[in-house]
């Protein structure tokens, strides 16, 4: 008998066979062919009667087997993927859920082994995602499971394909499929939005084509699809950011340093070394993924190809006339929010929008603050003021009167302020002066809101305020004739060149720096961490310089508020009644305006900003015309002096720009100088900031319940003890000798020699003793 | 009595108390009574379905039992069906549809073979009609991974050869032969590297597979004889004796073979499998409808590999050797026949 080989075991089940075939495809070729023939016969049986209800596990097993080993026999199984594809596409209704799942799995596996292309897989699977939408095939087909499987397969596939580098060809093909899906105008378009949102969230798709898909979706006639698209524009970037934050924040259980230390200390073994290696690899992988070179972080609204057209379409198809009826209020608000964001960000003109808001601007309207926020976002300086004035008037009429609750009035005033800060011309002085009268209101939020309005107009157009409201600085400027009337509609404050560059030129001149340090390598390297501390340190020296130079009448006054602010962050919110104290007032009003911004300033930023403000004030006092260059002014009336100054700035700029290349170090310095000079603030509010609807109402304080009051009082007393410490011991112990002596009965003690002896001592000795005691008592504390 | 407890006294007294019997209540069991009752989850009756099937409903119920999980039940069902096959041919489609998948069931092969044989004998032409489905299952059995299924496969093929030789060879000649190569662990291509299965299949499974080769060889010989040699049946009409409009008109009449247009595959969905090596891919697309094609295909593709495969079996001797020898003589006979005709 021939010698039996160890491997000469004919496997009787498919898993075993799969294992041995993978290990040694050549020797097991015949077995494979036999199984392949069996697969073919089972396939024929299946095709003969696809709807047979036999649960044919064997067929599914064989498909899995052939799929798993088919890369070993590429020639024999050349047709296998196509057969699977055909079975899936023609018979998907008859397939049992298990078999269908197996086929999809196998196709995915084949893709992973590069047997079939990604395009083919997507083209096979994608139609199945939406195919069960019409008609009643759904029963008993496990459609949900099918869709879920296909959806996750597609997401995983696109993720894999795009990981090392973006596969633009495949992305474009898939996006074309999604476009087609959205063009069909049925609820299945939801899958397109779902897929796109997911991929955007993961940062896999981040180009304008992706955004274009979502614009299509947002304009879709189907409610769900449209809202999904709108949500994408409103929240997708935040979602994406959150996801990346999550990724970076979740640290795994192991500590790299600890592991390395263990490697040094413990016995060296292969297992431990491997563990360390794995840890290093995973850390590298994590860090690598975070800083992917292909990842761009543009927000979706900025990637729009035709923002004006999109905003117009969105307004016309979803909001105007009766089209809005298919949405409920929340959805309408979402769409309003999006349209107004678009209008604000890109400074678009959608004139119908403002009258549309009027209908919703009543205090009784549900979620009115969100509508108000949208109205504020939608206003900007390129809209004709009379269009926005209607909205302002309506808000003033509806919200700001004596008869309404304090929150309503403050919400109205805050909204008006937000609108006017974007479009200062949208109000006439009478109305403004009326509104400003609310600064004497007893309700704190209303008063704060009115004051913020005052502060705003002191900055923008003090002429529109009453004389008493203008404040010191603005009045002085007006008297000196520096403020040149109201801002005008259509005149934009354009910037030519780099704002604040003349400051840099001046600084360089003062420092006596040569004109050609761009060759210096150090100037090209900017260390982020060092930057902050540098600025801070340097700033202090500058401040002290100026302080000594000025030594004006009220320089003590200046120092104090700064110190106060540093100690107590909340002091900003406490308004002093002293109207004359101009500096303090500005400070406070700015502080009021701040909480309404979505992005709360951090402590550090707040301090920085305060310093900048103080510096600016000082600078103004030094030479009052310095801020003219950057201020938006009407071009017609310019004094000689001003023109000369402007010319000088221009000259400095051209000189600097023509002589040398700006290094990153220069830009850092420029930023610093600009902050110092307060140019940043004057350059104005960014339209991209969204208005926070919750902040519009202002800080609301309700009467506290008794329990709350008690709890608050207790909070302050934590860690403090009241009453005598007598009889309380820190550490448990038995009575000390001293205590025992003290507690001893008087009658027992009176006969002791130590007590009795005192009486018998000589006068001299007693005196000595007394003196010693007195000395001791005196020294006790030291 | 001093020393005995109250309890003992009471016990003793109890023995002498006469039990009270009450109307409507069961009498207390005596103290030496043994409880013989028991509980069982299932009750199995050996002759549950042993009766002759009368109505159509009965039959349909029986057919549903062919998928029963217990193999003994399946076996019984098949035996019952065999005993009570209906005369009405309309039911046979249903019977075959539920019975043929059992070809892949190793437990019930014997009663199934008996049933199919009986059915085919009772209803001539039945196998011709259901050739397509039955052959698919037989081929599937021939390539099955379970050796018991493979060993029985040739017996099912034998039924087809016996009762529908013409349609079998016309429609499935190439497929059957190819599957036979897999079954016998012969290789179609003469290649040194492809000897893997020849060793493993025969030696690893031991006796049963070796023994099964004997019927395999017999059936193969039968198959070759029925498909490669001309058969003259009584049913054929001598067209020269019949008066027709045109002497050639019989060529345009509908042929009497069942499903004459099946090879056109008009109403079936089928995927073409493509083999890579040239000769094999060619023969897959050939429809072996007529005798000449079959003969050519056999002589060009299958004959030499088959001779090569049979040679070691002849050397082995014994019953296998004798059958292998018979097969070889059949092949040689065919070769001579071929030479004479050319």
Coordinates of C-alpha atoms in Angstrom, one line a residue, chain B:
Chain B
X1 CA -46.2 2.1 79.0
X2 CA -43.2 3.7 80.6
X3 CA -40.4 4.8 78.2
X4 CA -42.4 4.9 74.9
X5 CA -43.1 8.4 73.6
X6 CA -46.4 9.9 72.7
X7 CA -45.4 9.9 69.0
X8 CA -44.8 6.1 69.0
X9 CA -48.1 5.5 70.7
X10 CA -49.9 7.5 68.1
X11 CA -48.2 5.6 65.3
X12 CA -49.1 2.3 66.7
X13 CA -52.7 3.4 67.2
X14 CA -53.0 4.5 63.6
X15 CA -52.5 1.0 62.2
X16 CA -55.6 -0.2 63.8
X17 CA -57.9 2.7 62.7
X18 CA -60.3 1.7 60.0
X19 CA -59.9 4.0 56.9
X20 CA -63.0 6.0 56.3
X21 CA -64.3 5.8 52.8
X22 CA -66.2 8.7 51.4
X23 CA -68.5 8.9 48.5
X24 CA -67.1 10.7 45.5
X25 CA -63.5 10.6 46.7
X26 CA -60.9 8.1 45.6
X27 CA -59.9 5.7 48.2
X28 CA -56.4 6.1 49.7
X29 CA -53.8 3.9 48.1
X30 CA -52.4 1.1 50.3
X31 CA -49.0 1.7 51.7
X32 CA -47.3 -0.9 49.5
X33 CA -48.7 0.7 46.3
X34 CA -46.3 1.4 43.4
X35 CA -46.9 4.3 41.0
X36 CA -46.4 3.1 37.4
X37 CA -47.5 6.3 35.6
X38 CA -44.9 8.3 33.7
X39 CA -44.5 11.4 31.6
X40 CA -43.1 11.7 28.2
X41 CA -42.5 14.7 26.0
X42 CA -43.2 12.9 22.7
X43 CA -44.9 9.7 21.8
X44 CA -43.6 8.0 18.8
X45 CA -45.7 5.6 16.8
X46 CA -43.9 3.2 14.6
X47 CA -46.7 2.7 12.1
X48 CA -48.0 6.2 12.0
X49 CA -48.6 6.5 8.3
X50 CA -48.7 3.0 7.2
X51 CA -52.1 3.1 5.5
X52 CA -52.7 3.3 1.8
X53 CA -53.2 6.8 0.5
X54 CA -56.6 7.3 -0.9
X55 CA -57.4 10.9 -1.5
X56 CA -55.4 13.6 -3.2
X57 CA -55.3 15.6 0.1
X58 CA -53.5 12.6 1.7
X59 CA -51.0 12.5 -1.0
X60 CA -50.3 16.2 -0.8
X61 CA -49.9 16.0 2.9
X62 CA -47.4 13.1 2.4
X63 CA -45.4 15.2 0.0
X64 CA -45.0 18.0 2.5
X65 CA -43.5 15.4 4.8
X66 CA -40.6 14.8 2.4
X67 CA -39.0 17.7 4.1
X68 CA -39.5 16.2 7.6
X69 CA -36.4 16.5 9.8
X70 CA -36.4 12.9 10.9
X71 CA -34.9 10.6 8.3
X72 CA -37.0 7.6 9.3
X73 CA -40.2 9.6 8.6
X74 CA -38.8 10.6 5.2
X75 CA -38.0 7.0 4.5
X76 CA -41.5 5.9 5.4
X77 CA -43.1 8.6 3.3
X78 CA -41.1 7.5 0.3
X79 CA -42.1 3.9 0.9
X80 CA -45.8 4.9 1.2
X81 CA -45.6 6.9 -1.9
X82 CA -44.2 4.0 -3.8
X83 CA -46.9 1.8 -2.6
X84 CA -49.7 4.2 -3.6
X85 CA -48.6 5.9 -6.7
X86 CA -51.7 7.4 -8.4
X87 CA -52.7 6.4 -11.9
X88 CA -53.5 10.0 -12.7
X89 CA -50.5 11.5 -14.4
X90 CA -51.3 15.1 -13.4
X91 CA -50.0 14.5 -9.9
X92 CA -46.6 13.3 -10.9
X93 CA -45.2 16.7 -11.5
X94 CA -45.8 17.6 -7.9
X95 CA -44.5 14.3 -6.7
X96 CA -41.3 14.6 -8.6
X97 CA -40.8 18.3 -7.6
X98 CA -40.8 17.4 -4.0
X99 CA -39.0 14.1 -4.3
X100 CA -36.0 14.9 -6.5
X101 CA -34.2 17.2 -4.0
X102 CA -33.9 14.1 -1.9
X103 CA -31.4 12.8 -4.3
X104 CA -28.9 14.9 -2.3
X105 CA -30.1 13.2 0.9
X106 CA -27.8 10.2 1.8
X107 CA -30.2 8.7 4.3
X108 CA -33.1 7.9 2.0
X109 CA -31.4 6.8 -1.2
X110 CA -32.7 3.2 -1.2
X111 CA -36.5 3.9 -1.0
X112 CA -36.0 6.9 -3.3
X113 CA -34.4 4.8 -6.0
X114 CA -37.2 2.3 -5.6
X115 CA -39.8 5.0 -5.8
X116 CA -38.3 6.7 -8.9
X117 CA -38.0 3.3 -10.7
X118 CA -41.6 2.4 -9.9
X119 CA -42.8 5.8 -11.1
X120 CA -40.8 5.7 -14.3
X121 CA -42.1 2.2 -15.0
X122 CA -45.7 3.2 -14.3
X123 CA -45.7 6.4 -16.3
X124 CA -43.6 5.9 -19.5
X125 CA -42.2 9.2 -20.6
X126 CA -42.1 10.6 -17.1
X127 CA -38.3 10.8 -17.0
X128 CA -38.2 12.4 -20.5
X129 CA -40.5 15.1 -19.3
X130 CA -38.7 15.9 -16.1
X131 CA -35.3 15.2 -17.5
X132 CA -34.0 18.8 -16.9
X133 CA -34.7 19.0 -13.2
X134 CA -33.8 15.4 -12.4
X135 CA -30.5 15.6 -14.2
X136 CA -29.5 18.8 -12.4
X137 CA -30.0 17.0 -9.1
X138 CA -28.1 13.9 -10.3
X139 CA -25.2 16.0 -11.5
X140 CA -25.2 17.9 -8.2
X141 CA -25.1 14.6 -6.4
X142 CA -22.2 13.4 -8.5
X143 CA -20.1 16.4 -7.4
X144 CA -21.4 16.4 -3.8
X145 CA -18.8 16.8 -1.1
X146 CA -20.4 14.0 0.9
X147 CA -19.0 10.6 -0.3
X148 CA -22.2 8.7 0.5
X149 CA -24.2 11.0 -1.8
X150 CA -21.6 10.6 -4.5
X151 CA -21.6 6.8 -4.2
X152 CA -25.3 6.6 -4.7
X153 CA -25.4 9.1 -7.6
X154 CA -24.7 6.6 -10.3
X155 CA -27.8 4.6 -9.3
X156 CA -30.0 7.6 -10.0
X157 CA -28.3 8.0 -13.3
X158 CA -29.0 4.4 -14.1
X159 CA -32.7 5.1 -13.8
X160 CA -32.4 7.8 -16.3
X161 CA -30.4 5.6 -18.6
X162 CA -33.0 2.9 -18.3
X163 CA -36.1 4.9 -18.8
X164 CA -35.1 8.0 -20.9
X165 CA -31.8 7.2 -22.7
X166 CA -32.4 9.3 -25.7
X167 CA -33.2 12.6 -23.9
X168 CA -30.5 12.1 -21.4
X169 CA -27.8 11.7 -24.0
X170 CA -29.2 14.4 -26.2
X171 CA -29.4 17.1 -23.7
X172 CA -26.7 16.3 -21.1
X173 CA -24.1 14.1 -22.8
X174 CA -21.2 16.4 -22.2
X175 CA -22.2 17.4 -18.7
X176 CA -22.7 13.8 -17.5
X177 CA -19.3 12.8 -18.9
X178 CA -17.5 15.7 -17.3
X179 CA -19.1 15.0 -14.0
X180 CA -18.1 11.4 -14.3
X181 CA -14.5 12.4 -14.6
X182 CA -14.9 14.2 -11.3
X183 CA -16.7 11.3 -9.7
X184 CA -14.1 8.7 -10.7
X185 CA -11.2 11.1 -9.9
X186 CA -9.9 10.9 -13.4
X187 CA -8.3 13.9 -15.0
X188 CA -9.4 15.3 -18.3
X189 CA -6.1 17.0 -19.0
X190 CA -2.9 14.9 -19.0
X191 CA -0.9 16.9 -16.6
X192 CA 1.6 15.7 -14.0
X193 CA 0.6 18.4 -11.4
X194 CA -3.1 17.4 -11.4
X195 CA -2.9 14.1 -9.7
X196 CA -4.1 15.4 -6.3
X197 CA -7.6 14.0 -6.2
X198 CA -6.6 10.7 -7.6
X199 CA -4.7 9.9 -4.4
X200 CA -6.9 11.6 -1.9
X201 CA -10.3 10.6 -3.0
X202 CA -9.7 7.0 -3.4
X203 CA -7.4 6.2 -0.5
X204 CA -8.8 8.5 2.2
X205 CA -12.3 7.3 2.1
X206 CA -11.3 3.7 2.2
X207 CA -13.6 0.8 1.4
X208 CA -16.9 2.5 0.6
X209 CA -15.6 4.6 -2.2
X210 CA -13.6 1.8 -3.7
X211 CA -16.6 -0.4 -3.6
X212 CA -18.8 2.2 -5.2
X213 CA -16.6 2.3 -8.2
X214 CA -18.0 -1.0 -9.4
X215 CA -21.5 0.3 -10.0
X216 CA -20.1 3.5 -11.3
X217 CA -18.2 1.7 -14.0
X218 CA -21.2 -0.4 -14.9
X219 CA -23.4 2.6 -15.2
X220 CA -20.8 4.4 -17.3
X221 CA -20.6 1.5 -19.7
X222 CA -24.4 1.5 -20.0
X223 CA -24.4 5.2 -20.6
X224 CA -21.8 5.0 -23.3
X225 CA -23.6 2.1 -25.0
X226 CA -26.9 3.9 -25.0
X227 CA -25.5 7.2 -26.2
X228 CA -22.8 6.3 -28.7
X229 CA -24.3 3.4 -30.6
X230 CA -27.2 3.6 -32.9
X231 CA -30.4 2.3 -31.4
X232 CA -33.3 1.4 -33.6
X233 CA -36.6 1.6 -31.8
X234 CA -39.9 0.2 -33.0
X235 CA -41.5 3.6 -32.6
X236 CA -39.7 5.1 -35.6
X237 CA -41.8 5.5 -38.6
X238 CA -40.4 4.4 -41.9
X239 CA -40.9 7.7 -43.8
X240 CA -40.1 6.1 -47.2
X241 CA -43.2 4.0 -46.9
X242 CA -45.5 6.8 -46.0
X243 CA -47.2 8.8 -48.7
X244 CA -46.6 12.5 -48.2
X245 CA -46.9 15.7 -50.2
X246 CA -43.2 15.9 -50.5
X247 CA -40.7 13.1 -49.9
X248 CA -38.7 15.5 -47.7
X249 CA -41.6 16.9 -45.7
X250 CA -40.9 14.7 -42.7
X251 CA -37.9 16.8 -42.0
X252 CA -40.2 19.8 -41.3
X253 CA -42.6 18.0 -39.1
X254 CA -42.5 18.3 -35.3
X255 CA -40.1 15.6 -34.0
X256 CA -41.6 13.0 -31.7
X257 CA -38.9 13.4 -29.1
X258 CA -40.1 15.1 -26.0
X259 CA -39.1 18.8 -25.7
X260 CA -37.5 19.0 -29.1
X261 CA -36.7 22.7 -28.8
X262 CA -35.2 22.5 -25.3
X263 CA -31.6 23.1 -26.6
X264 CA -32.8 26.5 -27.8
X265 CA -33.3 27.4 -24.2
X266 CA -36.2 29.8 -24.9
X267 CA -37.9 29.7 -21.6
X268 CA -35.1 29.0 -19.1
X269 CA -32.6 31.2 -17.4
X270 CA -29.2 29.7 -17.6
X271 CA -25.7 31.1 -17.0
X272 CA -23.0 30.0 -19.4
X273 CA -20.0 28.8 -17.6
X274 CA -16.7 29.2 -19.4
X275 CA -13.9 26.8 -18.8
X276 CA -10.5 28.1 -19.6
X277 CA -8.7 25.3 -21.5
X278 CA -9.7 25.4 -25.1
X279 CA -11.1 22.0 -25.8
X280 CA -13.3 22.0 -22.8
X281 CA -14.7 25.4 -23.4
X282 CA -15.6 24.3 -26.9
X283 CA -17.5 21.3 -25.9
X284 CA -19.6 23.2 -23.4
X285 CA -21.2 25.2 -26.1
X286 CA -21.8 22.2 -28.4
X287 CA -25.2 20.8 -28.3
X288 CA -24.8 17.1 -28.5
X289 CA -28.2 16.5 -30.1
X290 CA -27.3 14.1 -32.8
X291 CA -25.3 10.9 -32.7
X292 CA -22.5 12.1 -34.9
X293 CA -21.6 15.1 -32.7
X294 CA -21.7 12.9 -29.7
X295 CA -19.4 10.4 -31.2
X296 CA -17.0 13.1 -32.4
X297 CA -16.9 14.8 -29.0
X298 CA -16.3 11.5 -27.2
X299 CA -13.5 10.4 -29.5
X300 CA -11.8 13.8 -29.5
X301 CA -12.1 14.9 -25.9
X302 CA -13.1 12.1 -23.6
X303 CA -11.8 8.8 -25.0
X304 CA -8.1 9.1 -24.4
X305 CA -8.4 10.5 -20.8
X306 CA -10.9 7.7 -20.1
X307 CA -8.6 5.0 -21.3
X308 CA -5.9 6.5 -19.1
X309 CA -8.1 6.5 -16.1
X310 CA -9.3 3.0 -16.6
X311 CA -5.8 1.5 -17.0
X312 CA -4.8 1.5 -13.3
X313 CA -8.2 0.0 -12.3
X314 CA -7.6 -2.9 -14.7
X315 CA -4.3 -3.5 -13.0
X316 CA -6.0 -3.5 -9.6
X317 CA -7.9 -6.6 -10.6
X318 CA -10.8 -8.1 -8.7
X319 CA -14.3 -7.0 -9.5
X320 CA -13.3 -3.5 -10.2
X321 CA -10.8 -4.7 -12.7
X322 CA -13.4 -6.9 -14.4
X323 CA -15.8 -4.0 -14.8
X324 CA -13.0 -1.7 -15.9
X325 CA -12.1 -4.3 -18.5
X326 CA -15.7 -4.4 -19.7
X327 CA -15.7 -0.6 -20.1
X328 CA -12.4 -0.7 -22.0
X329 CA -13.7 -3.3 -24.4
X330 CA -16.8 -1.1 -24.9
X331 CA -14.5 1.8 -25.8
X332 CA -12.5 -0.2 -28.1
X333 CA -15.6 -1.5 -29.8
X334 CA -16.6 2.1 -30.3
X335 CA -13.2 2.9 -31.8
X336 CA -13.5 0.1 -34.3
X337 CA -17.0 1.2 -35.2
X338 CA -15.7 4.7 -35.7
X339 CA -13.0 3.5 -38.0
X340 CA -15.3 1.3 -40.1
X341 CA -17.7 4.2 -40.6
X342 CA -15.1 6.6 -41.7

